[in-house]
PDB file of C-alpha atoms and ligand atoms in Angstrom:
ATOM      1  CA  MET A   1     -86.951  -1.191 -39.469  1.00  0.00           C
ATOM      2  CA  PRO A   2     -87.049  -4.697 -40.952  1.00  0.00           C
ATOM      3  CA  ASP A   3     -89.941  -6.868 -39.893  1.00  0.00           C
ATOM      4  CA  SER A   4     -88.809  -8.434 -36.718  1.00  0.00           C
ATOM      5  CA  GLY A   5     -90.215 -11.416 -34.971  1.00  0.00           C
ATOM      6  CA  ALA A   6     -89.280 -10.225 -31.504  1.00  0.00           C
ATOM      7  CA  PRO A   7     -91.413  -7.375 -30.180  1.00  0.00           C
ATOM      8  CA  LEU A   8     -89.361  -4.653 -28.591  1.00  0.00           C
ATOM      9  CA  SER A   9     -90.775  -2.796 -25.641  1.00  0.00           C
ATOM     10  CA  VAL A  10     -90.094   0.901 -25.891  1.00  0.00           C
ATOM     11  CA  THR A  11     -90.046   3.047 -22.781  1.00  0.00           C
ATOM     12  CA  PRO A  12     -91.321   6.652 -22.900  1.00  0.00           C
ATOM     13  CA  SER A  13     -87.745   7.878 -23.263  1.00  0.00           C
ATOM     14  CA  GLY A  14     -87.435   5.822 -26.444  1.00  0.00           C
ATOM     15  CA  VAL A  15     -84.985   3.385 -24.893  1.00  0.00           C
ATOM     16  CA  THR A  16     -85.738  -0.243 -25.613  1.00  0.00           C
ATOM     17  CA  SER A  17     -85.428  -2.824 -22.899  1.00  0.00           C
ATOM     18  CA  ALA A  18     -85.076  -5.880 -25.145  1.00  0.00           C
ATOM     19  CA  PRO A  19     -81.721  -6.260 -26.869  1.00  0.00           C
ATOM     20  CA  PHE A  20     -81.690  -4.898 -30.387  1.00  0.00           C
ATOM     21  CA  VAL A  21     -78.321  -6.273 -31.449  1.00  0.00           C
ATOM     22  CA  GLU A  22     -77.205  -9.595 -30.087  1.00  0.00           C
ATOM     23  CA  PHE A  23     -74.010 -11.599 -30.478  1.00  0.00           C
ATOM     24  CA  ALA A  24     -74.655 -15.032 -29.001  1.00  0.00           C
ATOM     25  CA  GLY A  25     -71.579 -17.214 -28.564  1.00  0.00           C
ATOM     26  CA  VAL A  26     -69.976 -15.645 -31.613  1.00  0.00           C
ATOM     27  CA  ALA A  27     -66.476 -16.986 -32.270  1.00  0.00           C
ATOM     28  CA  VAL A  28     -64.317 -16.691 -35.379  1.00  0.00           C
ATOM     29  CA  THR A  29     -61.386 -18.842 -36.412  1.00  0.00           C
ATOM     30  CA  TYR A  30     -59.875 -17.914 -39.761  1.00  0.00           C
ATOM     31  CA  GLY A  31     -58.906 -20.959 -41.811  1.00  0.00           C
ATOM     32  CA  ALA A  32     -60.638 -23.284 -39.330  1.00  0.00           C
ATOM     33  CA  GLY A  33     -59.568 -26.895 -39.844  1.00  0.00           C
ATOM     34  CA  THR A  34     -56.371 -25.941 -41.695  1.00  0.00           C
ATOM     35  CA  PRO A  35     -52.823 -25.831 -40.285  1.00  0.00           C
ATOM     36  CA  GLN A  36     -52.935 -22.024 -40.645  1.00  0.00           C
ATOM     37  CA  ALA A  37     -56.006 -21.667 -38.412  1.00  0.00           C
ATOM     38  CA  VAL A  38     -56.063 -18.362 -36.487  1.00  0.00           C
ATOM     39  CA  ALA A  39     -58.424 -18.067 -33.531  1.00  0.00           C
ATOM     40  CA  ALA A  40     -59.367 -14.401 -33.847  1.00  0.00           C
ATOM     41  CA  LEU A  41     -62.355 -14.132 -31.536  1.00  0.00           C
ATOM     42  CA  SER A  42     -63.258 -16.215 -28.464  1.00  0.00           C
ATOM     43  CA  PRO A  43     -66.928 -17.116 -28.004  1.00  0.00           C
ATOM     44  CA  THR A  44     -68.494 -13.741 -27.332  1.00  0.00           C
ATOM     45  CA  ASP A  45     -71.860 -12.746 -25.907  1.00  0.00           C
ATOM     46  CA  LEU A  46     -72.801  -9.109 -26.294  1.00  0.00           C
ATOM     47  CA  ALA A  47     -76.264  -7.611 -26.450  1.00  0.00           C
ATOM     48  CA  PHE A  48     -77.361  -4.013 -26.487  1.00  0.00           C
ATOM     49  CA  GLY A  49     -80.462  -1.913 -27.026  1.00  0.00           C
ATOM     50  CA  ARG A  50     -81.596   0.393 -29.782  1.00  0.00           C
ATOM     51  CA  GLY A  51     -80.046   3.837 -29.696  1.00  0.00           C
ATOM     52  CA  GLU A  52     -76.917   2.783 -27.808  1.00  0.00           C
ATOM     53  CA  PHE A  53     -73.502   4.003 -28.903  1.00  0.00           C
ATOM     54  CA  ILE A  54     -71.190   1.084 -28.182  1.00  0.00           C
ATOM     55  CA  CYS A  55     -67.448   1.748 -28.371  1.00  0.00           C
ATOM     56  CA  ILE A  56     -65.052  -1.173 -28.631  1.00  0.00           C
ATOM     57  CA  VAL A  57     -61.464  -0.717 -27.495  1.00  0.00           C
ATOM     58  CA  GLY A  58     -58.648  -3.246 -27.203  1.00  0.00           C
ATOM     59  CA  PRO A  59     -55.154  -4.033 -28.461  1.00  0.00           C
ATOM     60  CA  SER A  60     -54.353  -4.339 -32.168  1.00  0.00           C
ATOM     61  CA  GLY A  61     -55.245  -7.698 -33.642  1.00  0.00           C
ATOM     62  CA  CYS A  62     -57.586  -8.660 -30.796  1.00  0.00           C
ATOM     63  CA  GLY A  63     -60.556  -9.299 -33.074  1.00  0.00           C
ATOM     64  CA  LYS A  64     -62.453  -5.978 -33.014  1.00  0.00           C
ATOM     65  CA  THR A  65     -62.832  -5.761 -36.792  1.00  0.00           C
ATOM     66  CA  THR A  66     -63.669  -9.457 -36.913  1.00  0.00           C
ATOM     67  CA  LEU A  67     -66.495  -8.962 -34.420  1.00  0.00           C
ATOM     68  CA  MET A  68     -67.866  -6.010 -36.396  1.00  0.00           C
ATOM     69  CA  GLN A  69     -67.669  -7.915 -39.701  1.00  0.00           C
ATOM     70  CA  THR A  70     -69.998 -10.566 -38.335  1.00  0.00           C
ATOM     71  CA  LEU A  71     -72.627  -7.897 -37.617  1.00  0.00           C
ATOM     72  CA  ALA A  72     -72.021  -6.221 -40.984  1.00  0.00           C
ATOM     73  CA  GLY A  73     -72.758  -9.610 -42.535  1.00  0.00           C
ATOM     74  CA  PHE A  74     -69.418  -9.741 -44.355  1.00  0.00           C
ATOM     75  CA  LEU A  75     -68.145 -12.680 -42.322  1.00  0.00           C
ATOM     76  CA  PRO A  76     -70.150 -15.645 -41.010  1.00  0.00           C
ATOM     77  CA  PRO A  77     -69.145 -16.596 -37.471  1.00  0.00           C
ATOM     78  CA  THR A  78     -67.414 -19.955 -37.055  1.00  0.00           C
ATOM     79  CA  THR A  79     -69.787 -20.648 -34.176  1.00  0.00           C
ATOM     80  CA  GLY A  80     -72.657 -18.690 -32.652  1.00  0.00           C
ATOM     81  CA  MET A  81     -75.152 -16.284 -34.117  1.00  0.00           C
ATOM     82  CA  VAL A  82     -75.601 -12.554 -34.634  1.00  0.00           C
ATOM     83  CA  SER A  83     -79.082 -11.087 -34.716  1.00  0.00           C
ATOM     84  CA  VAL A  84     -80.706  -7.698 -35.154  1.00  0.00           C
ATOM     85  CA  GLY A  85     -84.214  -7.153 -33.848  1.00  0.00           C
ATOM     86  CA  GLY A  86     -84.507 -10.889 -33.314  1.00  0.00           C
ATOM     87  CA  GLN A  87     -83.613 -11.704 -36.949  1.00  0.00           C
ATOM     88  CA  ALA A  88     -80.441 -13.656 -37.731  1.00  0.00           C
ATOM     89  CA  VAL A  89     -77.855 -11.724 -39.762  1.00  0.00           C
ATOM     90  CA  ARG A  90     -77.170 -13.659 -42.971  1.00  0.00           C
ATOM     91  CA  GLY A  91     -75.419 -11.045 -45.083  1.00  0.00           C
ATOM     92  CA  PRO A  92     -75.013  -7.311 -45.552  1.00  0.00           C
ATOM     93  CA  GLY A  93     -78.130  -5.124 -45.647  1.00  0.00           C
ATOM     94  CA  PRO A  94     -79.017  -1.457 -46.108  1.00  0.00           C
ATOM     95  CA  GLU A  95     -80.242  -1.165 -42.515  1.00  0.00           C
ATOM     96  CA  ARG A  96     -76.607  -1.633 -41.425  1.00  0.00           C
ATOM     97  CA  GLY A  97     -74.300   1.112 -42.721  1.00  0.00           C
ATOM     98  CA  VAL A  98     -70.531   0.655 -42.582  1.00  0.00           C
ATOM     99  CA  VAL A  99     -67.773   3.287 -42.419  1.00  0.00           C
ATOM    100  CA  PHE A 100     -64.132   2.190 -42.605  1.00  0.00           C
ATOM    101  CA  GLN A 101     -60.898   3.906 -41.602  1.00  0.00           C
ATOM    102  CA  GLN A 102     -60.164   4.842 -45.200  1.00  0.00           C
ATOM    103  CA  ALA A 103     -63.129   6.474 -46.880  1.00  0.00           C
ATOM    104  CA  ALA A 104     -63.773   4.040 -49.758  1.00  0.00           C
ATOM    105  CA  LEU A 105     -65.382   6.621 -52.055  1.00  0.00           C
ATOM    106  CA  PHE A 106     -66.089   6.323 -55.777  1.00  0.00           C
ATOM    107  CA  PRO A 107     -63.430   8.603 -57.311  1.00  0.00           C
ATOM    108  CA  TRP A 108     -65.326   8.998 -60.600  1.00  0.00           C
ATOM    109  CA  LYS A 109     -68.519  10.173 -58.926  1.00  0.00           C
ATOM    110  CA  THR A 110     -69.219  13.645 -57.588  1.00  0.00           C
ATOM    111  CA  VAL A 111     -69.681  14.306 -53.887  1.00  0.00           C
ATOM    112  CA  ALA A 112     -73.477  14.342 -54.392  1.00  0.00           C
ATOM    113  CA  ALA A 113     -73.418  11.094 -56.382  1.00  0.00           C
ATOM    114  CA  ASN A 114     -71.270   9.444 -53.722  1.00  0.00           C
ATOM    115  CA  ALA A 115     -73.666  10.542 -50.991  1.00  0.00           C
ATOM    116  CA  GLY A 116     -76.680   9.366 -52.990  1.00  0.00           C
ATOM    117  CA  PHE A 117     -75.210   6.029 -54.007  1.00  0.00           C
ATOM    118  CA  GLY A 118     -77.191   3.856 -51.582  1.00  0.00           C
ATOM    119  CA  PRO A 119     -80.612   5.431 -52.223  1.00  0.00           C
ATOM    120  CA  ALA A 120     -79.952   5.303 -55.999  1.00  0.00           C
ATOM    121  CA  MET A 121     -78.937   1.618 -55.845  1.00  0.00           C
ATOM    122  CA  ARG A 122     -82.092   0.848 -53.953  1.00  0.00           C
ATOM    123  CA  GLY A 123     -84.155   2.625 -56.588  1.00  0.00           C
ATOM    124  CA  LEU A 124     -85.782   5.067 -54.179  1.00  0.00           C
ATOM    125  CA  PRO A 125     -87.835   7.795 -55.881  1.00  0.00           C
ATOM    126  CA  ARG A 126     -85.704  10.583 -57.362  1.00  0.00           C
ATOM    127  CA  ALA A 127     -87.205  13.197 -55.046  1.00  0.00           C
ATOM    128  CA  VAL A 128     -86.324  11.084 -51.991  1.00  0.00           C
ATOM    129  CA  GLN A 129     -82.794  10.579 -53.302  1.00  0.00           C
ATOM    130  CA  ARG A 130     -82.344  14.333 -53.765  1.00  0.00           C
ATOM    131  CA  GLU A 131     -83.806  15.081 -50.355  1.00  0.00           C
ATOM    132  CA  ARG A 132     -81.515  12.625 -48.584  1.00  0.00           C
ATOM    133  CA  VAL A 133     -78.410  13.872 -50.391  1.00  0.00           C
ATOM    134  CA  GLU A 134     -79.230  17.467 -49.561  1.00  0.00           C
ATOM    135  CA  TYR A 135     -80.023  16.699 -45.924  1.00  0.00           C
ATOM    136  CA  TRP A 136     -76.922  14.631 -45.243  1.00  0.00           C
ATOM    137  CA  LEU A 137     -74.494  16.807 -47.165  1.00  0.00           C
ATOM    138  CA  HIS A 138     -75.761  19.766 -45.145  1.00  0.00           C
ATOM    139  CA  SER A 139     -75.391  17.732 -41.935  1.00  0.00           C
ATOM    140  CA  VAL A 140     -71.734  17.006 -42.577  1.00  0.00           C
ATOM    141  CA  GLY A 141     -71.010  20.480 -43.981  1.00  0.00           C
ATOM    142  CA  LEU A 142     -70.348  19.404 -47.573  1.00  0.00           C
ATOM    143  CA  TRP A 143     -73.340  20.798 -49.429  1.00  0.00           C
ATOM    144  CA  GLU A 144     -71.252  23.517 -51.091  1.00  0.00           C
ATOM    145  CA  PHE A 145     -68.915  20.830 -52.377  1.00  0.00           C
ATOM    146  CA  ARG A 146     -71.660  18.692 -53.938  1.00  0.00           C
ATOM    147  CA  ASP A 147     -70.345  19.060 -57.512  1.00  0.00           C
ATOM    148  CA  ARG A 148     -66.712  18.389 -56.619  1.00  0.00           C
ATOM    149  CA  TYR A 149     -64.899  15.045 -56.810  1.00  0.00           C
ATOM    150  CA  PRO A 150     -63.393  13.145 -53.866  1.00  0.00           C
ATOM    151  CA  TYR A 151     -59.787  13.970 -54.887  1.00  0.00           C
ATOM    152  CA  GLU A 152     -60.639  17.653 -54.405  1.00  0.00           C
ATOM    153  CA  LEU A 153     -61.494  17.074 -50.727  1.00  0.00           C
ATOM    154  CA  SER A 154     -59.237  16.924 -47.664  1.00  0.00           C
ATOM    155  CA  GLY A 155     -58.981  13.687 -45.661  1.00  0.00           C
ATOM    156  CA  GLY A 156     -61.466  14.952 -43.076  1.00  0.00           C
ATOM    157  CA  MET A 157     -63.934  15.984 -45.777  1.00  0.00           C
ATOM    158  CA  GLN A 158     -63.606  12.611 -47.491  1.00  0.00           C
ATOM    159  CA  GLN A 159     -64.381  10.876 -44.221  1.00  0.00           C
ATOM    160  CA  ARG A 160     -67.373  13.172 -43.653  1.00  0.00           C
ATOM    161  CA  LEU A 161     -68.584  12.196 -47.112  1.00  0.00           C
ATOM    162  CA  ALA A 162     -68.187   8.499 -46.278  1.00  0.00           C
ATOM    163  CA  ILE A 163     -70.314   9.070 -43.177  1.00  0.00           C
ATOM    164  CA  ALA A 164     -72.932  11.006 -45.180  1.00  0.00           C
ATOM    165  CA  ARG A 165     -73.024   8.195 -47.742  1.00  0.00           C
ATOM    166  CA  ALA A 166     -73.631   5.625 -45.003  1.00  0.00           C
ATOM    167  CA  LEU A 167     -76.277   7.822 -43.346  1.00  0.00           C
ATOM    168  CA  ALA A 168     -78.116   8.621 -46.594  1.00  0.00           C
ATOM    169  CA  ASN A 169     -79.363   5.032 -46.463  1.00  0.00           C
ATOM    170  CA  GLU A 170     -80.824   5.956 -43.077  1.00  0.00           C
ATOM    171  CA  PRO A 171     -79.435   2.780 -41.541  1.00  0.00           C
ATOM    172  CA  GLU A 172     -80.718   1.737 -38.166  1.00  0.00           C
ATOM    173  CA  ILE A 173     -77.228   0.650 -37.221  1.00  0.00           C
ATOM    174  CA  LEU A 174     -74.024   2.418 -38.057  1.00  0.00           C
ATOM    175  CA  LEU A 175     -70.854   0.314 -37.934  1.00  0.00           C
ATOM    176  CA  MET A 176     -67.693   2.378 -37.756  1.00  0.00           C
ATOM    177  CA  ASP A 177     -64.234   0.788 -37.787  1.00  0.00           C
ATOM    178  CA  GLU A 178     -61.669   3.352 -36.603  1.00  0.00           C
ATOM    179  CA  PRO A 179     -63.319   5.943 -38.850  1.00  0.00           C
ATOM    180  CA  PHE A 180     -61.211   8.851 -37.592  1.00  0.00           C
ATOM    181  CA  GLY A 181     -57.945   6.954 -37.196  1.00  0.00           C
ATOM    182  CA  ALA A 182     -56.287   8.550 -40.216  1.00  0.00           C
ATOM    183  CA  LEU A 183     -57.191  12.146 -39.331  1.00  0.00           C
ATOM    184  CA  ASP A 184     -55.109  14.800 -37.593  1.00  0.00           C
ATOM    185  CA  ALA A 185     -55.990  15.583 -33.972  1.00  0.00           C
ATOM    186  CA  LEU A 186     -57.991  18.758 -34.582  1.00  0.00           C
ATOM    187  CA  THR A 187     -60.010  17.343 -37.484  1.00  0.00           C
ATOM    188  CA  ARG A 188     -60.609  14.255 -35.403  1.00  0.00           C
ATOM    189  CA  GLU A 189     -62.171  16.250 -32.562  1.00  0.00           C
ATOM    190  CA  LYS A 190     -64.362  18.129 -35.022  1.00  0.00           C
ATOM    191  CA  MET A 191     -65.506  14.824 -36.468  1.00  0.00           C
ATOM    192  CA  GLN A 192     -66.238  13.491 -32.984  1.00  0.00           C
ATOM    193  CA  GLU A 193     -68.430  16.522 -32.346  1.00  0.00           C
ATOM    194  CA  ALA A 194     -70.167  16.188 -35.718  1.00  0.00           C
ATOM    195  CA  LEU A 195     -70.885  12.493 -35.172  1.00  0.00           C
ATOM    196  CA  HIS A 196     -72.096  13.178 -31.654  1.00  0.00           C
ATOM    197  CA  GLU A 197     -74.541  15.764 -33.048  1.00  0.00           C
ATOM    198  CA  VAL A 198     -75.842  13.380 -35.698  1.00  0.00           C
ATOM    199  CA  TRP A 199     -76.257  10.603 -33.162  1.00  0.00           C
ATOM    200  CA  ARG A 200     -78.101  12.889 -30.739  1.00  0.00           C
ATOM    201  CA  SER A 201     -80.489  14.097 -33.404  1.00  0.00           C
ATOM    202  CA  ARG A 202     -81.062  10.774 -35.218  1.00  0.00           C
ATOM    203  CA  GLY A 203     -80.713   8.359 -32.312  1.00  0.00           C
ATOM    204  CA  MET A 204     -79.402   5.517 -34.450  1.00  0.00           C
ATOM    205  CA  THR A 205     -77.582   2.564 -32.913  1.00  0.00           C
ATOM    206  CA  VAL A 206     -73.811   2.707 -33.338  1.00  0.00           C
ATOM    207  CA  LEU A 207     -71.040   0.151 -32.977  1.00  0.00           C
ATOM    208  CA  PHE A 208     -67.769   2.060 -33.060  1.00  0.00           C
ATOM    209  CA  ILE A 209     -64.212   0.697 -32.944  1.00  0.00           C
ATOM    210  CA  THR A 210     -61.421   3.000 -31.846  1.00  0.00           C
ATOM    211  CA  HIS A 211     -57.874   2.957 -30.506  1.00  0.00           C
ATOM    212  CA  SER A 212     -58.576   6.183 -28.689  1.00  0.00           C
ATOM    213  CA  VAL A 213     -59.926   5.754 -25.168  1.00  0.00           C
ATOM    214  CA  ASP A 214     -60.565   9.481 -25.105  1.00  0.00           C
ATOM    215  CA  GLU A 215     -62.793   9.177 -28.192  1.00  0.00           C
ATOM    216  CA  ALA A 216     -64.614   6.157 -26.737  1.00  0.00           C
ATOM    217  CA  VAL A 217     -65.348   7.887 -23.425  1.00  0.00           C
ATOM    218  CA  TYR A 218     -66.602  11.016 -25.203  1.00  0.00           C
ATOM    219  CA  LEU A 219     -68.835   9.296 -27.775  1.00  0.00           C
ATOM    220  CA  GLY A 220     -69.950   6.064 -26.158  1.00  0.00           C
ATOM    221  CA  THR A 221     -72.921   5.250 -23.992  1.00  0.00           C
ATOM    222  CA  GLU A 222     -70.920   2.133 -23.159  1.00  0.00           C
ATOM    223  CA  ILE A 223     -67.308   1.080 -23.596  1.00  0.00           C
ATOM    224  CA  VAL A 224     -66.507  -2.545 -24.291  1.00  0.00           C
ATOM    225  CA  VAL A 225     -62.915  -3.465 -23.452  1.00  0.00           C
ATOM    226  CA  MET A 226     -61.473  -6.497 -25.241  1.00  0.00           C
ATOM    227  CA  SER A 227     -58.488  -8.692 -24.344  1.00  0.00           C
ATOM    228  CA  GLN A 228     -55.653  -9.713 -26.613  1.00  0.00           C
ATOM    229  CA  ARG A 229     -56.327 -12.265 -29.352  1.00  0.00           C
ATOM    230  CA  PRO A 230     -58.342 -14.406 -29.379  1.00  0.00           C
ATOM    231  CA  GLY A 231     -60.428 -11.486 -28.170  1.00  0.00           C
ATOM    232  CA  ARG A 232     -62.919 -11.746 -25.382  1.00  0.00           C
ATOM    233  CA  ILE A 233     -64.812  -9.085 -23.513  1.00  0.00           C
ATOM    234  CA  LEU A 234     -62.985  -7.996 -20.361  1.00  0.00           C
ATOM    235  CA  ALA A 235     -65.370  -5.294 -19.215  1.00  0.00           C
ATOM    236  CA  ARG A 236     -68.415  -3.273 -20.191  1.00  0.00           C
ATOM    237  CA  ILE A 237     -68.389   0.211 -18.754  1.00  0.00           C
ATOM    238  CA  PRO A 238     -71.321   2.608 -19.041  1.00  0.00           C
ATOM    239  CA  ALA A 239     -70.336   6.165 -19.941  1.00  0.00           C
ATOM    240  CA  PRO A 240     -72.573   9.175 -19.232  1.00  0.00           C
ATOM    241  CA  PHE A 241     -71.050  11.903 -21.401  1.00  0.00           C
ATOM    242  CA  ALA A 242     -72.678  11.095 -24.747  1.00  0.00           C
ATOM    243  CA  ARG A 243     -76.125  11.708 -23.281  1.00  0.00           C
ATOM    244  CA  GLN A 244     -75.110  14.623 -21.056  1.00  0.00           C
ATOM    245  CA  SER A 245     -73.177  17.009 -23.178  1.00  0.00           C
ATOM    246  CA  ALA A 246     -75.877  18.631 -25.299  1.00  0.00           C
ATOM    247  CA  ASP A 247     -74.345  22.094 -25.357  1.00  0.00           C
ATOM    248  CA  SER A 248     -70.933  21.581 -23.823  1.00  0.00           C
ATOM    249  CA  GLU A 249     -67.887  22.103 -25.935  1.00  0.00           C
ATOM    250  CA  ILE A 250     -65.874  18.975 -26.532  1.00  0.00           C
ATOM    251  CA  ARG A 251     -62.735  20.309 -24.844  1.00  0.00           C
ATOM    252  CA  HIS A 252     -64.688  21.274 -21.728  1.00  0.00           C
ATOM    253  CA  VAL A 253     -66.247  17.822 -21.507  1.00  0.00           C
ATOM    254  CA  LYS A 254     -62.867  16.154 -21.937  1.00  0.00           C
ATOM    255  CA  ALA A 255     -61.237  18.372 -19.296  1.00  0.00           C
ATOM    256  CA  SER A 256     -63.824  17.618 -16.609  1.00  0.00           C
ATOM    257  CA  ALA A 257     -62.772  15.578 -13.578  1.00  0.00           C
ATOM    258  CA  ASP A 258     -65.425  12.916 -14.225  1.00  0.00           C
ATOM    259  CA  PHE A 259     -64.252  12.466 -17.782  1.00  0.00           C
ATOM    260  CA  VAL A 260     -60.595  12.164 -16.803  1.00  0.00           C
ATOM    261  CA  ALA A 261     -61.444   9.660 -14.068  1.00  0.00           C
ATOM    262  CA  LEU A 262     -63.416   7.408 -16.418  1.00  0.00           C
ATOM    263  CA  ARG A 263     -60.712   7.586 -19.070  1.00  0.00           C
ATOM    264  CA  GLU A 264     -58.138   6.524 -16.460  1.00  0.00           C
ATOM    265  CA  GLN A 265     -60.362   3.640 -15.382  1.00  0.00           C
ATOM    266  CA  VAL A 266     -60.649   2.331 -18.945  1.00  0.00           C
ATOM    267  CA  LEU A 267     -56.938   2.804 -19.597  1.00  0.00           C
ATOM    268  CA  GLY A 268     -56.186   0.928 -16.375  1.00  0.00           C
ATOM    269  CA  LEU A 269     -58.276  -2.015 -17.581  1.00  0.00           C
ATOM    270  CA  ILE A 270     -56.538  -2.119 -20.936  1.00  0.00           C
ATOM    271  CA  TRP A 271     -53.046  -1.807 -19.472  1.00  0.00           C
ATOM    272  CA  GLY A 272     -53.692  -4.057 -16.495  1.00  0.00           C
ATOM    273  CA  GLU A 273     -55.000  -7.012 -18.422  1.00  0.00           C
ATOM    274  CA  ASN A 274     -52.915  -6.642 -21.530  1.00  0.00           C
ATOM    275  CA  ALA A 275     -49.621  -5.789 -19.831  1.00  0.00           C
ATOM    276  CA  VAL A 276     -46.567  -7.572 -21.255  1.00  0.00           C
TER     277      VAL A 276
HETATM  278  P1  ADP B   1     -58.391  -5.835 -34.723  1.00  0.00           P
HETATM  279  O1  ADP B   1     -59.426  -5.210 -35.575  1.00  0.00           O
HETATM  280  O2  ADP B   1     -58.736  -5.898 -33.269  1.00  0.00           O
HETATM  281  O3  ADP B   1     -57.047  -5.178 -34.919  1.00  0.00           O
HETATM  282  P2  ADP B   1     -58.819  -8.141 -36.440  1.00  0.00           P
HETATM  283  O4  ADP B   1     -60.214  -8.534 -36.157  1.00  0.00           O
HETATM  284  O5  ADP B   1     -58.552  -7.415 -37.685  1.00  0.00           O
HETATM  285  O6  ADP B   1     -58.231  -7.362 -35.172  1.00  0.00           O
HETATM  286  O7  ADP B   1     -57.927  -9.450 -36.461  1.00  0.00           O
HETATM  287  C1  ADP B   1     -57.891 -10.399 -35.399  1.00  0.00           C
HETATM  288  C2  ADP B   1     -56.849 -11.438 -35.698  1.00  0.00           C
HETATM  289  O8  ADP B   1     -57.252 -12.208 -36.827  1.00  0.00           O
HETATM  290  C3  ADP B   1     -55.480 -10.862 -36.041  1.00  0.00           C
HETATM  291  O9  ADP B   1     -54.497 -11.668 -35.466  1.00  0.00           O
HETATM  292  C4  ADP B   1     -55.441 -10.916 -37.540  1.00  0.00           C
HETATM  293  O10 ADP B   1     -54.115 -11.066 -37.997  1.00  0.00           O
HETATM  294  C5  ADP B   1     -56.254 -12.153 -37.834  1.00  0.00           C
HETATM  295  N1  ADP B   1     -56.946 -12.059 -39.123  1.00  0.00           N
HETATM  296  C6  ADP B   1     -57.763 -11.049 -39.524  1.00  0.00           C
HETATM  297  N2  ADP B   1     -58.256 -11.290 -40.753  1.00  0.00           N
HETATM  298  C7  ADP B   1     -57.747 -12.479 -41.138  1.00  0.00           C
HETATM  299  C8  ADP B   1     -57.887 -13.294 -42.319  1.00  0.00           C
HETATM  300  N3  ADP B   1     -58.672 -12.922 -43.333  1.00  0.00           N
HETATM  301  N4  ADP B   1     -57.203 -14.459 -42.355  1.00  0.00           N
HETATM  302  C9  ADP B   1     -56.425 -14.853 -41.318  1.00  0.00           C
HETATM  303  N5  ADP B   1     -56.253 -14.145 -40.190  1.00  0.00           N
HETATM  304  C10 ADP B   1     -56.900 -12.969 -40.094  1.00  0.00           C
HETATM  305 MG1   MG B   2     -59.296  -3.604 -36.889  1.00  0.00          MG
END
């Protein structure tokens, strides 16, 4: 936790009442002031507490990645401000881990070296580096593959490694941009379950972009629906399943009447507003 000016009040359940992440009037126009200017994101206000799992859904090109990049610190907003724990975001930082759709691994490094990249870069003690690598490779089921190279792994394993690499930094916030979008359906569900497990046990804050409403309703504590470009927030819908389904199998959760009803509600919002 970086030193933060704003005190956060923590309830006995560990849920904070003050916002942890805050987008205040954040808008992005690419090439602002040029004839090629593209308004990607309308002024957006979005705040959420520590430990939330926020899923963003919306049509292609509506500004989801743009919004996430401002929190990652890769892209300064054209107007507005992003803050974490009351501190303005001014660039990338190890407390915010990022996972992209394509696992951007280091092909010349072993699985273990990929997983330990962040802790090594930060010069953490060797023993801590080893401990983190071992813990996270076990968590994502890749410990036996620690001496292999990324090209020897399947797509799902590569993505698990990318997640382990992000988590080995023990970020407070995990930013995931369609991380399972390139995986086949079965692998994708396994990854959803694995991520759900990690989130339940670690309780980190997650901002997760997906095209899959099903995935959003399963994983999210809240679903944020965005409009077409320039994106704005159409609706914020709380979802109960992430905190409920401790022992339930994913397919049972997804087949339940409550789940199906919420998925239909979110789909209705997306189709209703964005209908052509
Ligand atoms: P999403 O992630 O929802 O698909 P993006 O945030 O990637 O949408 O993009 C929002 C809009 O901004 C799109 O119309 C896209 O073409 C445009 N855009 C994204 N990046 C750039 C860029 N670097 N320069 C100009 N336009 C961009
Ligand atoms: Mg995107």
